Amino acid sequence: MLLPKLQAVVLTVALALGAGAAHATTITFDELPASLNDIYYPGYAFASGGYDFKVEQGPVWIVPAQTPGSGFATNGTTSLDLAGIVSVTSATHQPFSVTSMDLATFWTRETSTVRLTGTDVGGHQIIQTYTLSNANSAHPYDLETTQLTGFNNLTSLVMELVYRPDNLATYFSLVDNIVINETAVSAVPEPTSWAMLGMGLAMIAGFSRRKSA
């Protein structure tokens, strides 16, 4: 009974050597310069919260907080105004998972549609589409937190404003407070982890020799 238990301990330690802690990040865009006059087109890239954003298809704005009741959605902080396609990757090239983001139609009397496409480390894709409308909301100027499922172990996330067949968007979409979990792989395991692994292997070898004697 003791040998299987030792093997289980050694396996657990070995797995721990290659795994790191999960770090949660909320991307708010608040550190970026915001203006409705600055329009970004394909090829423009910027970084926020340890992640790289690239405009694949424009236009895109980094918009400041709007005045409540102005007709524009706002949560009182800077947001990404999506009118095209933006890709997101980790600056450290680590796999990441997206658990939620705040979304709204920028002009609250309209409707917009956002398509999210995640590509995981195995090259598989998950695609989900969200139609946004604040018209009947009790708080029509707020961004709504949208919980995401299945966007795990990603190498990239693509956020896309969906256009109608006549090539017109219903309206632009606001994106903010993207919650991301990233698992960092430890490049150099702790000495104590190596010691535990070596001790376990030595004990298993000793038990194996005793059984075969």
CSV table of C-alpha atoms in Angstrom, one decimal:
chain,number,residue,atom,x,y,z
A,1,MET,CA,0.0,0.0,0.0
A,2,LEU,CA,2.9,2.4,0.8
A,3,LEU,CA,4.5,2.1,-2.7
A,4,PRO,CA,1.4,3.3,-4.7
A,5,LYS,CA,1.1,6.2,-2.2
A,6,LEU,CA,4.7,7.2,-2.8
A,7,GLN,CA,4.3,7.0,-6.5
A,8,ALA,CA,1.3,9.3,-6.3
A,9,VAL,CA,3.3,11.8,-4.2
A,10,VAL,CA,6.1,11.8,-6.7
A,11,LEU,CA,3.7,12.3,-9.6
A,12,THR,CA,2.1,15.3,-7.9
A,13,VAL,CA,5.5,16.9,-7.3
A,14,ALA,CA,6.6,16.3,-10.9
A,15,LEU,CA,3.5,18.0,-12.2
A,16,ALA,CA,4.1,20.9,-9.8
A,17,LEU,CA,7.6,21.4,-11.3
A,18,GLY,CA,6.1,22.3,-14.6
A,19,ALA,CA,3.2,24.4,-13.5
A,20,GLY,CA,3.0,27.9,-12.1
A,21,ALA,CA,0.4,30.0,-10.4
A,22,ALA,CA,-2.6,31.4,-12.2
A,23,HIS,CA,-2.6,35.2,-12.4
A,24,ALA,CA,-5.8,37.1,-12.8
A,25,THR,CA,-5.7,40.3,-14.8
A,26,THR,CA,-8.5,42.8,-15.6
A,27,ILE,CA,-7.8,44.9,-18.7
A,28,THR,CA,-9.4,48.3,-18.2
A,29,PHE,CA,-7.6,50.4,-20.9
A,30,ASP,CA,-7.5,53.2,-18.3
A,31,GLU,CA,-3.8,53.8,-18.7
A,32,LEU,CA,-4.2,54.5,-22.4
A,33,PRO,CA,-4.7,58.0,-24.0
A,34,ALA,CA,-8.4,58.3,-24.9
A,35,SER,CA,-10.0,60.5,-27.5
A,36,LEU,CA,-12.9,60.3,-29.9
A,37,ASN,CA,-10.7,62.2,-32.4
A,38,ASP,CA,-8.0,59.5,-32.6
A,39,ILE,CA,-9.0,56.8,-35.0
A,40,TYR,CA,-6.9,53.6,-35.3
A,41,TYR,CA,-6.8,51.5,-38.4
A,42,PRO,CA,-5.3,48.1,-39.4
A,43,GLY,CA,-1.7,47.6,-38.3
A,44,TYR,CA,-2.0,49.8,-35.2
A,45,ALA,CA,-0.9,48.0,-32.1
A,46,PHE,CA,-1.0,48.8,-28.4
A,47,ALA,CA,-0.5,47.1,-25.1
A,48,SER,CA,-2.6,47.0,-21.9
A,49,GLY,CA,-2.4,44.9,-18.8
A,50,GLY,CA,0.4,42.7,-20.1
A,51,TYR,CA,-1.5,41.9,-23.4
A,52,ASP,CA,-0.9,43.0,-26.9
A,53,PHE,CA,-3.8,44.3,-29.0
A,54,LYS,CA,-3.6,44.7,-32.8
A,55,VAL,CA,-6.2,46.3,-35.1
A,56,GLU,CA,-6.7,43.8,-37.8
A,57,GLN,CA,-9.6,45.7,-39.4
A,58,GLY,CA,-10.6,49.2,-38.4
A,59,PRO,CA,-11.6,51.6,-37.3
A,60,VAL,CA,-11.1,51.4,-33.5
A,61,TRP,CA,-11.2,54.1,-30.9
A,62,ILE,CA,-10.0,54.3,-27.3
A,63,VAL,CA,-12.8,56.4,-25.9
A,64,PRO,CA,-13.0,58.4,-22.6
A,65,ALA,CA,-15.9,58.2,-20.2
A,66,GLN,CA,-19.0,59.7,-21.6
A,67,THR,CA,-21.5,61.9,-19.8
A,68,PRO,CA,-24.4,59.8,-18.4
A,69,GLY,CA,-27.5,60.6,-20.3
A,70,SER,CA,-25.6,61.7,-23.4
A,71,GLY,CA,-26.9,58.8,-25.5
A,72,PHE,CA,-23.6,57.0,-25.3
A,73,ALA,CA,-23.0,54.0,-23.1
A,74,THR,CA,-20.3,54.5,-20.4
A,75,ASN,CA,-19.1,53.0,-17.2
A,76,GLY,CA,-17.3,56.1,-16.1
A,77,THR,CA,-13.9,54.9,-17.4
A,78,THR,CA,-11.9,54.4,-20.6
A,79,SER,CA,-13.2,51.8,-23.0
A,80,LEU,CA,-12.4,50.2,-26.4
A,81,ASP,CA,-14.8,51.2,-29.1
A,82,LEU,CA,-14.9,48.3,-31.5
A,83,ALA,CA,-15.9,49.0,-35.1
A,84,GLY,CA,-13.7,46.4,-36.7
A,85,ILE,CA,-11.5,43.5,-35.6
A,86,VAL,CA,-8.9,43.4,-32.8
A,87,SER,CA,-6.7,40.5,-31.9
A,88,VAL,CA,-5.4,39.9,-28.4
A,89,THR,CA,-2.3,37.9,-27.4
A,90,SER,CA,-0.2,37.6,-24.3
A,91,ALA,CA,2.9,39.7,-24.2
A,92,THR,CA,4.7,36.8,-22.4
A,93,HIS,CA,3.4,34.2,-24.9
A,94,GLN,CA,1.7,32.2,-22.1
A,95,PRO,CA,-1.7,30.5,-22.6
A,96,PHE,CA,-4.5,32.4,-21.1
A,97,SER,CA,-8.2,32.1,-20.4
A,98,VAL,CA,-10.9,34.8,-20.7
A,99,THR,CA,-13.7,34.6,-18.2
A,100,SER,CA,-15.7,37.8,-18.7
A,101,MET,CA,-15.8,41.2,-20.3
A,102,ASP,CA,-18.1,44.2,-20.2
A,103,LEU,CA,-20.0,44.9,-23.4
A,104,ALA,CA,-22.5,47.5,-24.7
A,105,THR,CA,-23.7,49.2,-27.8
A,106,PHE,CA,-21.9,52.5,-27.9
A,107,TRP,CA,-25.0,54.4,-29.0
A,108,THR,CA,-27.6,53.1,-26.6
A,109,ARG,CA,-30.6,53.4,-28.9
A,110,GLU,CA,-29.1,50.9,-31.3
A,111,THR,CA,-28.1,47.3,-31.4
A,112,SER,CA,-24.7,45.7,-32.2
A,113,THR,CA,-23.2,42.3,-32.5
A,114,VAL,CA,-19.8,41.1,-31.3
A,115,ARG,CA,-18.2,37.8,-32.3
A,116,LEU,CA,-15.4,36.4,-30.2
A,117,THR,CA,-13.1,33.8,-31.6
A,118,GLY,CA,-10.6,32.0,-29.3
A,119,THR,CA,-7.8,29.8,-30.6
A,120,ASP,CA,-6.3,27.4,-28.0
A,121,VAL,CA,-2.8,25.9,-27.8
A,122,GLY,CA,-4.0,22.9,-29.9
A,123,GLY,CA,-5.2,25.1,-32.7
A,124,HIS,CA,-8.9,24.5,-31.9
A,125,GLN,CA,-11.3,27.4,-32.1
A,126,ILE,CA,-14.3,28.4,-30.0
A,127,ILE,CA,-16.6,31.0,-31.5
A,128,GLN,CA,-19.4,32.8,-29.7
A,129,THR,CA,-21.6,35.7,-30.8
A,130,TYR,CA,-23.3,38.2,-28.6
A,131,THR,CA,-26.0,40.6,-29.7
A,132,LEU,CA,-26.1,43.8,-27.5
A,133,SER,CA,-29.0,46.1,-27.0
A,134,ASN,CA,-29.5,48.5,-24.1
A,135,ALA,CA,-32.9,49.9,-25.3
A,136,ASN,CA,-35.0,48.0,-22.8
A,137,SER,CA,-32.5,48.0,-20.0
A,138,ALA,CA,-33.3,49.6,-16.6
A,139,HIS,CA,-29.8,51.2,-16.9
A,140,PRO,CA,-29.5,51.8,-20.6
A,141,TYR,CA,-26.2,53.7,-20.4
A,142,ASP,CA,-24.3,50.9,-18.5
A,143,LEU,CA,-21.9,48.3,-19.9
A,144,GLU,CA,-23.1,44.8,-19.0
A,145,THR,CA,-20.7,42.1,-17.7
A,146,THR,CA,-20.8,39.1,-20.0
A,147,GLN,CA,-19.6,35.8,-18.6
A,148,LEU,CA,-17.7,33.7,-21.0
A,149,THR,CA,-17.3,29.9,-21.0
A,150,GLY,CA,-14.9,27.7,-23.0
A,151,PHE,CA,-12.3,30.4,-23.8
A,152,ASN,CA,-9.5,28.5,-22.1
A,153,ASN,CA,-5.8,27.9,-22.8
A,154,LEU,CA,-5.8,30.4,-25.6
A,155,THR,CA,-3.0,31.6,-27.7
A,156,SER,CA,-5.2,34.4,-29.1
A,157,LEU,CA,-8.6,36.0,-28.9
A,158,VAL,CA,-10.2,37.9,-31.7
A,159,MET,CA,-12.9,40.5,-31.0
A,160,GLU,CA,-15.0,41.3,-34.1
A,161,LEU,CA,-17.9,43.7,-34.8
A,162,VAL,CA,-20.3,41.8,-37.0
A,163,TYR,CA,-21.5,43.6,-40.1
A,164,ARG,CA,-24.8,43.0,-41.9
A,165,PRO,CA,-24.9,41.6,-45.4
A,166,ASP,CA,-25.1,45.1,-46.8
A,167,ASN,CA,-21.7,45.8,-45.1
A,168,LEU,CA,-23.2,48.1,-42.5
A,169,ALA,CA,-22.8,47.6,-38.8
A,170,THR,CA,-25.8,47.8,-36.6
A,171,TYR,CA,-23.6,50.0,-34.4
A,172,PHE,CA,-20.3,50.0,-32.8
A,173,SER,CA,-19.6,48.1,-29.5
A,174,LEU,CA,-17.9,49.1,-26.3
A,175,VAL,CA,-15.5,46.6,-24.7
A,176,ASP,CA,-14.0,47.0,-21.2
A,177,ASN,CA,-12.9,45.1,-18.1
A,178,ILE,CA,-11.6,42.0,-19.9
A,179,VAL,CA,-10.9,39.5,-17.1
A,180,ILE,CA,-8.1,37.1,-18.0
A,181,ASN,CA,-6.4,34.2,-16.2
A,182,GLU,CA,-2.9,33.4,-17.2
A,183,THR,CA,-0.9,30.4,-16.0
A,184,ALA,CA,2.8,31.0,-15.9
A,185,VAL,CA,5.1,28.1,-16.4
A,186,SER,CA,7.9,28.0,-13.9
A,187,ALA,CA,11.2,28.0,-15.8
A,188,VAL,CA,13.3,27.1,-12.7
A,189,PRO,CA,11.6,24.9,-10.1
A,190,GLU,CA,12.2,25.6,-6.4
A,191,PRO,CA,15.1,23.6,-4.8
A,192,THR,CA,12.6,22.1,-2.3
A,193,SER,CA,10.6,20.7,-5.1
A,194,TRP,CA,13.6,19.0,-6.6
A,195,ALA,CA,14.5,17.7,-3.2
A,196,MET,CA,11.0,16.2,-2.7
A,197,LEU,CA,11.1,14.6,-6.1
A,198,GLY,CA,14.6,13.1,-5.5
A,199,MET,CA,13.6,11.7,-2.1
A,200,GLY,CA,10.5,10.1,-3.5
A,201,LEU,CA,12.4,8.5,-6.4
A,202,ALA,CA,15.0,7.2,-4.0
A,203,MET,CA,12.3,5.7,-1.7
A,204,ILE,CA,10.6,4.0,-4.6
A,205,ALA,CA,13.9,2.6,-5.8
A,206,GLY,CA,14.6,1.3,-2.4
A,207,PHE,CA,11.2,-0.4,-2.0
A,208,SER,CA,11.5,-1.9,-5.5
A,209,ARG,CA,14.9,-3.5,-4.7
A,210,ARG,CA,13.6,-4.8,-1.4
A,211,LYS,CA,10.6,-6.5,-3.1
A,212,SER,CA,12.9,-8.1,-5.8
A,213,ALA,CA,15.4,-9.4,-3.2
